[in-house]
Short mmCIF file of C-alpha atoms and ligand atoms in Angstrom, two decimals:
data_model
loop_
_atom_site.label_atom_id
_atom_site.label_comp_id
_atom_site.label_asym_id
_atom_site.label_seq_id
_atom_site.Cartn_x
_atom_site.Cartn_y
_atom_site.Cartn_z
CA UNK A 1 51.29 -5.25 33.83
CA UNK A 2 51.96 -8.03 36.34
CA UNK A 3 49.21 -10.89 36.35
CA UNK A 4 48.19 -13.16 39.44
CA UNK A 5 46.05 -15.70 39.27
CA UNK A 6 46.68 -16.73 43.19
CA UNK A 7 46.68 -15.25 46.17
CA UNK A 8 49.53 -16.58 47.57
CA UNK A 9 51.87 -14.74 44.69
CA UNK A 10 49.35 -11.52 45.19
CA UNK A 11 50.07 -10.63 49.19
CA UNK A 12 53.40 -11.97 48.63
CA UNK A 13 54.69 -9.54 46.00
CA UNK A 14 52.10 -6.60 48.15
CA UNK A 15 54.18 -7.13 50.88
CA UNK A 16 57.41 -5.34 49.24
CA UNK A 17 54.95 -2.29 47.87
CA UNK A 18 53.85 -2.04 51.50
CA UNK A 19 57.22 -2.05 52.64
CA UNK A 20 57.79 0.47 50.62
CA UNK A 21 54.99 2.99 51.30
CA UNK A 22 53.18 2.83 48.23
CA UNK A 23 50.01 4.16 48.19
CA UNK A 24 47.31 1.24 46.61
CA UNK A 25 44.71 2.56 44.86
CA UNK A 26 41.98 -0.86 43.96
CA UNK A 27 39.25 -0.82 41.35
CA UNK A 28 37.19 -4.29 41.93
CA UNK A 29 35.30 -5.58 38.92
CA UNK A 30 33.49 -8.51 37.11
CA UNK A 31 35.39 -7.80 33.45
CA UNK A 32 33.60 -7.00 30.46
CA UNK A 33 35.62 -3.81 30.97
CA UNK A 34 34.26 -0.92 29.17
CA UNK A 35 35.14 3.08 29.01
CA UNK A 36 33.48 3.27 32.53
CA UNK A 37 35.49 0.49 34.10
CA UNK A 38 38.57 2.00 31.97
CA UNK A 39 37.67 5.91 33.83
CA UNK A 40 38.08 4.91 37.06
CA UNK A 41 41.22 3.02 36.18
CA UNK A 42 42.47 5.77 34.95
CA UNK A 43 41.35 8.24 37.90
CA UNK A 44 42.68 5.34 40.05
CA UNK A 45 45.94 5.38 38.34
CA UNK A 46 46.34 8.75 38.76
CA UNK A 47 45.74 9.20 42.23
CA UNK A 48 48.26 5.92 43.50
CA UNK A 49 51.64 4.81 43.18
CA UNK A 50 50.35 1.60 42.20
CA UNK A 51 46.81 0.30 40.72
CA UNK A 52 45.59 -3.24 41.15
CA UNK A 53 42.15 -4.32 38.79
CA UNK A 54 40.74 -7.69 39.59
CA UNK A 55 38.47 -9.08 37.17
CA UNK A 56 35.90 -11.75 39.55
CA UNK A 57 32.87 -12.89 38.25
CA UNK A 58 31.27 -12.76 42.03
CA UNK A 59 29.15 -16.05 42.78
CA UNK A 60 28.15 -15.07 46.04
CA UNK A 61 26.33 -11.57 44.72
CA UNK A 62 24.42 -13.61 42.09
CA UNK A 63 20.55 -14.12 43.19
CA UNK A 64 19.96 -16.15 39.89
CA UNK A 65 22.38 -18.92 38.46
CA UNK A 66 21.35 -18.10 34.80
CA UNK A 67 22.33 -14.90 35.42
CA UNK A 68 25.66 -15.83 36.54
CA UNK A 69 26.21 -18.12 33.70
CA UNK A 70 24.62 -15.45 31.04
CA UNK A 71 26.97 -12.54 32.52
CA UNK A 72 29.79 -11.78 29.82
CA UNK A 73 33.42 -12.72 30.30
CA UNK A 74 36.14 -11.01 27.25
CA UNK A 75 39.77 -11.82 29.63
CA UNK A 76 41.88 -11.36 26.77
CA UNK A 77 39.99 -8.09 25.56
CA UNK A 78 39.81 -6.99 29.32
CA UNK A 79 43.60 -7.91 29.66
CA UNK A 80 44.44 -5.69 25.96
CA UNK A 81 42.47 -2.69 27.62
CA UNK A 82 44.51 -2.62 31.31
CA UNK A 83 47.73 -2.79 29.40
CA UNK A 84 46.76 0.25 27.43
CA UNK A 85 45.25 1.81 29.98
CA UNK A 86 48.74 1.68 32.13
CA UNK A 87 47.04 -0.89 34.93
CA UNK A 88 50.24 -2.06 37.04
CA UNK A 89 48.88 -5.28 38.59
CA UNK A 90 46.07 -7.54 37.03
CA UNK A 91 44.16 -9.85 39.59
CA UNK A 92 42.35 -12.47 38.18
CA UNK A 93 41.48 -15.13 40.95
CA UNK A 94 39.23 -18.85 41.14
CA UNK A 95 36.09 -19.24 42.83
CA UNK A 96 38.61 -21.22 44.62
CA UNK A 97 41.31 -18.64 45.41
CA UNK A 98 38.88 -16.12 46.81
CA UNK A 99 36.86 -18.76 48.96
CA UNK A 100 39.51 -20.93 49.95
CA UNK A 101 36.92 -23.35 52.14
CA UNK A 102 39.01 -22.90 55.10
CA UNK A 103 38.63 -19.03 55.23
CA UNK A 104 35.98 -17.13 57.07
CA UNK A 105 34.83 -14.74 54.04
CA UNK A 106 30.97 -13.92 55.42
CA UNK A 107 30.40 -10.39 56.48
CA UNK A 108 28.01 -9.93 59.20
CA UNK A 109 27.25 -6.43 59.92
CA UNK A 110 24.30 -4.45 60.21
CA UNK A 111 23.72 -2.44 57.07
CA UNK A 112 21.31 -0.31 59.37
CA UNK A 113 18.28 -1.29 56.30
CA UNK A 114 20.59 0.25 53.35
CA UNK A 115 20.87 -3.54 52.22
CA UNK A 116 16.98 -3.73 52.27
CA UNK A 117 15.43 -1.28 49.56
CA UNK A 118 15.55 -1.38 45.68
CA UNK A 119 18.38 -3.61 44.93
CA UNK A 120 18.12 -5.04 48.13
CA UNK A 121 14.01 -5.40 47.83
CA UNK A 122 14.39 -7.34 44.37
CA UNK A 123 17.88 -9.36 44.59
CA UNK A 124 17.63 -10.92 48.23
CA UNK A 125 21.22 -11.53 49.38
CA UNK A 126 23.08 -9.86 46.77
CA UNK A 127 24.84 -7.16 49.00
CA UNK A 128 25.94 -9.75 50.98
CA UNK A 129 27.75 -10.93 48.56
CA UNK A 130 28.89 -7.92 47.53
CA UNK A 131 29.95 -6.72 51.09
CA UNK A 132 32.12 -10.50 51.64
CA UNK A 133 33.99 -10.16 47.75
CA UNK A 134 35.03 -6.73 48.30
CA UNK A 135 35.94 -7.32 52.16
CA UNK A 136 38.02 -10.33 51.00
CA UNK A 137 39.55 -8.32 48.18
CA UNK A 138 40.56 -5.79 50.69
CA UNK A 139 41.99 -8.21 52.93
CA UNK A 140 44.28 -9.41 50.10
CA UNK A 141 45.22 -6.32 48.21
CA UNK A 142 45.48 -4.21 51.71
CA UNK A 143 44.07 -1.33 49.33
CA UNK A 144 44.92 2.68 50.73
CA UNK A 145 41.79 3.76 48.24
CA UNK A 146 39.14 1.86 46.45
CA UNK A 147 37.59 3.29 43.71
CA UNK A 148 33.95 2.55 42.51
CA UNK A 149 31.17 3.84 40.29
CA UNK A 150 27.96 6.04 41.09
CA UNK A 151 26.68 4.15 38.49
CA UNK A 152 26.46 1.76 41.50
CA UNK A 153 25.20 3.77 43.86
CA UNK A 154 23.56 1.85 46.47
CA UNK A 155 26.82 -0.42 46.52
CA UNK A 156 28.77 2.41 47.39
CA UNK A 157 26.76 2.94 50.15
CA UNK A 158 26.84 -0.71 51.64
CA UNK A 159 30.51 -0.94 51.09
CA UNK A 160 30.99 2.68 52.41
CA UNK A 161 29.22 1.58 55.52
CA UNK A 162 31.19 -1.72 55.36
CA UNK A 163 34.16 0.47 55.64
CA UNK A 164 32.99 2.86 58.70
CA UNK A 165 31.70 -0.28 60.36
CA UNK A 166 34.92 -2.42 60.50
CA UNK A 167 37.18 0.83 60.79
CA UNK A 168 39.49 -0.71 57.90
CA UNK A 169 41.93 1.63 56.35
CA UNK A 170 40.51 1.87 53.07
CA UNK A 171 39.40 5.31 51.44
CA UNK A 172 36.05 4.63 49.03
CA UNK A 173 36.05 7.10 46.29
CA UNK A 174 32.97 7.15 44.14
CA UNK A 175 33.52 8.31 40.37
CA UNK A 176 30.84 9.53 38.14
CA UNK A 177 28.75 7.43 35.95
CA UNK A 178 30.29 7.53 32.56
CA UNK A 179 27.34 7.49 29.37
CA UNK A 180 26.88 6.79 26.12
CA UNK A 181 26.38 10.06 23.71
CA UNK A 182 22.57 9.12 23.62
CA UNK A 183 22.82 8.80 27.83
CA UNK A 184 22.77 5.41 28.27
CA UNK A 185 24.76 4.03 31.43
CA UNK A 186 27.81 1.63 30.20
CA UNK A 187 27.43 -1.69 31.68
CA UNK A 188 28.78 -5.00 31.12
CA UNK A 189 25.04 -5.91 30.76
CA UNK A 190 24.65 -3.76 27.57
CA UNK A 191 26.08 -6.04 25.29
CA UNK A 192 23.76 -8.54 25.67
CA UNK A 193 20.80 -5.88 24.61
CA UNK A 194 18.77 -6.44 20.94
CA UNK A 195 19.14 -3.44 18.91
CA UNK A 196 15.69 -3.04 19.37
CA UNK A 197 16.36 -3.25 23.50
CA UNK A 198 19.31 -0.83 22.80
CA UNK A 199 17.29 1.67 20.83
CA UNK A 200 15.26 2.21 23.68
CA UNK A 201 17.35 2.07 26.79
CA UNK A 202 18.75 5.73 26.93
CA UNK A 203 14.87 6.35 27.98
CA UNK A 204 16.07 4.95 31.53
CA UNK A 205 18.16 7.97 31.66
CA UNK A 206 15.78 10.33 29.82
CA UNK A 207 13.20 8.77 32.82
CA UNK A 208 15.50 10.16 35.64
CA UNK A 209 16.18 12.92 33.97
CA UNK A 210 12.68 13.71 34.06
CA UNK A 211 11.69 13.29 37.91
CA UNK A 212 14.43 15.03 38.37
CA UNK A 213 13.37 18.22 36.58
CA UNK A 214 9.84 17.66 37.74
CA UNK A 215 10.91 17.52 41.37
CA UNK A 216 12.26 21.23 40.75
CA UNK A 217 8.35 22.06 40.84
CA UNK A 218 6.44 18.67 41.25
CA UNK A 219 5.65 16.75 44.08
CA UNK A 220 7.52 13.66 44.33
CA UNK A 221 4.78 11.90 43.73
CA UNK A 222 3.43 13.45 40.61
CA UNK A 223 7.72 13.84 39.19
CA UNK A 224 7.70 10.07 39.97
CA UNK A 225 4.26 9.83 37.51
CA UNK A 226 5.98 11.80 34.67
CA UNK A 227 8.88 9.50 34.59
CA UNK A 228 6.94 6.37 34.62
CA UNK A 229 4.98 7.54 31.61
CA UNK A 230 8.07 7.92 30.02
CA UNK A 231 9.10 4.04 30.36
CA UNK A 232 5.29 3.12 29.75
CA UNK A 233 5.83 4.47 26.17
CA UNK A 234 8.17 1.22 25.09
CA UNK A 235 8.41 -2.13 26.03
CA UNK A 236 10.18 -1.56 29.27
CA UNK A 237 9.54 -3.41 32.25
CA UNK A 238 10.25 -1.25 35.49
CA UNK A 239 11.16 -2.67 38.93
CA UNK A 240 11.37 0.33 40.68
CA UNK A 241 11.83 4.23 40.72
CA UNK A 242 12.72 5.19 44.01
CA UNK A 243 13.54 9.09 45.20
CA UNK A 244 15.42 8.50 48.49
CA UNK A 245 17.65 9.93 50.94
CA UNK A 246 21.23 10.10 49.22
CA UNK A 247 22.98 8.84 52.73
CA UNK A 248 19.55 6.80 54.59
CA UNK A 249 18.23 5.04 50.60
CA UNK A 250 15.27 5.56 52.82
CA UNK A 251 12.26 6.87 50.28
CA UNK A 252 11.75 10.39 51.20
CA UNK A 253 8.09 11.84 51.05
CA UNK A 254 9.15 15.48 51.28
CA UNK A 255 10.97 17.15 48.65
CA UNK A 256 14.37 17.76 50.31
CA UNK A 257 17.22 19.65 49.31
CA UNK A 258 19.28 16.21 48.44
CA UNK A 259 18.04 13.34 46.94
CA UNK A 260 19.44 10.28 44.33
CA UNK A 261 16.76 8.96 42.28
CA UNK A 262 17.25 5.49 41.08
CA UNK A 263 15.63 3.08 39.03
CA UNK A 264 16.02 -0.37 38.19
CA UNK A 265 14.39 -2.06 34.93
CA UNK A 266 13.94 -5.32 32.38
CA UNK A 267 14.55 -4.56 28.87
CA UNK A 268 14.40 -7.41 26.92
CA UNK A 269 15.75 -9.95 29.23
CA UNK A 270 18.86 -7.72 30.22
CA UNK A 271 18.24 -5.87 34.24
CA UNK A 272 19.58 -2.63 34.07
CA UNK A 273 20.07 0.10 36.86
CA UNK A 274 20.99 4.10 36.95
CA UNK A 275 20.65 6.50 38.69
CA UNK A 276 21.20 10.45 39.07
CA UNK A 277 22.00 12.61 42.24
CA UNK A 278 19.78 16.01 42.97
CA UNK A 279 22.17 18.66 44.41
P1 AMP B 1 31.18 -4.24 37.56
O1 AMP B 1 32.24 -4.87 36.72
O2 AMP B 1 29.91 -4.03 36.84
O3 AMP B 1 31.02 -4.92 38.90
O4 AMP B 1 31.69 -2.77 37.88
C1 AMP B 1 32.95 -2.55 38.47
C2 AMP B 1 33.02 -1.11 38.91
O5 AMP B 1 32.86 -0.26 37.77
C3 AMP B 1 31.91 -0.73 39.91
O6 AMP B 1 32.44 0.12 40.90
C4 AMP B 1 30.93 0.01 39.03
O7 AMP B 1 30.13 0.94 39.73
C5 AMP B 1 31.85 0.69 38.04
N1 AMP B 1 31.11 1.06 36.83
C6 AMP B 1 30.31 0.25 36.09
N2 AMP B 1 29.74 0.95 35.09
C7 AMP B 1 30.20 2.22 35.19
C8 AMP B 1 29.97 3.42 34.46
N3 AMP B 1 29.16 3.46 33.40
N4 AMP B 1 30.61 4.55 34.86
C9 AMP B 1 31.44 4.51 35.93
N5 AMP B 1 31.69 3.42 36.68
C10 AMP B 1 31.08 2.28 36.31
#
């Protein structure tokens, strides 16, 4: 696996595999890599000539500097787990490199209100950041295919509509949310859990997985009430638990043939997020 640190030595060595007509197939995270990070490495692997991973702890998509500082960073694990995994290219850039002060990096579209609900609601400005470190990493990788997680699935949207919006080249493809036996979402975050906070965290999942089957013959309303009660049961602090349009995010108030139902919630100290999609 080839590492780059600038981006400079990135676009320069791209510019052969463009040349060449090599399909690029991206997968854009913040490290900590775990077996979910590692899936859609390996899906992107499979479906390009050549795969590029960059690990970039985001400022910009931060809301709250503790956060930033308190979000986990393993390079040499991460760079162990790419080489297994068959990763060809490795980018792992500065603050510096990616917002070189003489660079225009801010995206300003209109997200058409996708940026404003849930995530949007409770982190103020984070899909802006996440919209201007994925544009910029698509301006230097010049990526045929991106690859993210569901797991994610309101940042699929933005960055889908990112996409549409500025007509770039790019194809998104969304890969499922890989669990934990007992249902739990992997995250980075998960690692900084209590055993106490991780004995009770598959209940986020066991929470969707309720309004989901209540929606089957509940009102929304009443589906929504079953899976609260299920979070009320342990010391889990809920932001929100939204059933929405799976395209608009827009709550729906009707039960409609599609739907993704996501939820956002404190347990001890560590924000986590999932969701699940109603077909
Ligand atoms: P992150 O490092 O958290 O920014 O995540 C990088 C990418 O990995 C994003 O596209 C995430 O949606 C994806 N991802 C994170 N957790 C999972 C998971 N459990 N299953 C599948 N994809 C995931």
């Amino acid at each position: 696996m080839l590492l780059f640190k600038k981006t400079a030595a990135l676009q320069a060595y791209l510019q052969q595999i463009k040349t060449s007509h090599q399909q690029i197939g991206f997968v854009p995270t913040m490290g900590a890599l775990h077996k979910g990070h590692l899936a859609l490495l390996k899906t992107a692997i499979q479906d390009s000539d050549i795969t590029i991973c960059s690990i970039f702890v985001n400022p910009t998509q931060f809301n709250e500097p503790s956060d930033l500082e308190a979000y986990p960073r393993t390079p040499g694990k991460d760079i162990e787990q790419l080489e297994k995994v068959g990763c060809d290219i490795l980018f792992m850039p500065t603050v510096e490199e990616v917002y070189p002060p003489e660079t225009k990096t801010q995206v300003s579209i209109n997200f058409q209100g996708l940026d404003e609900v849930m995530e949007g609601k409770f982190r103020p400005g984070h899909f802006q950041g996440v919209a201007q470190v994925v544009k910029r990493l698509l301006d230097l990788t010049k990526a045929d295919k991106l690859f993210m997680g569901q797991k994610d699935y309101q940042q699929t949207c933005i960055i889908g509509h990112m996409l549409d919006t500025l007509a770039l080249p790019t194809q998104l493809i969304v890969c499922p949310t890989l669990r934990e036996t007992d249902g739990l979402a992997l995250s980075s975050r998960n690692v900084r859990l209590s055993p106490n906070g991780r004995a009770i965290a598959p209940q986020l999942y066991q929470c969707l997985k309720t309004v989901k089957e209540h929606l089957a013959t509940h009102p929304i309303e009443e589906a929504v009430q079953a899976g609260k009660e299920i979070l009320a049961a342990h010391p889990i602090e809920l932001e929100y638990l939204e059933v929405a349009h799976p395209k608009t995010l827009q709550a729906i108030q009707d039960r409609e043939q599609q739907a993704v139902i996501c939820l956002a919630a404190w347990i001890d100290g560590v924000r986590l997020i999932d969701n699940v999609l109603l077909d």
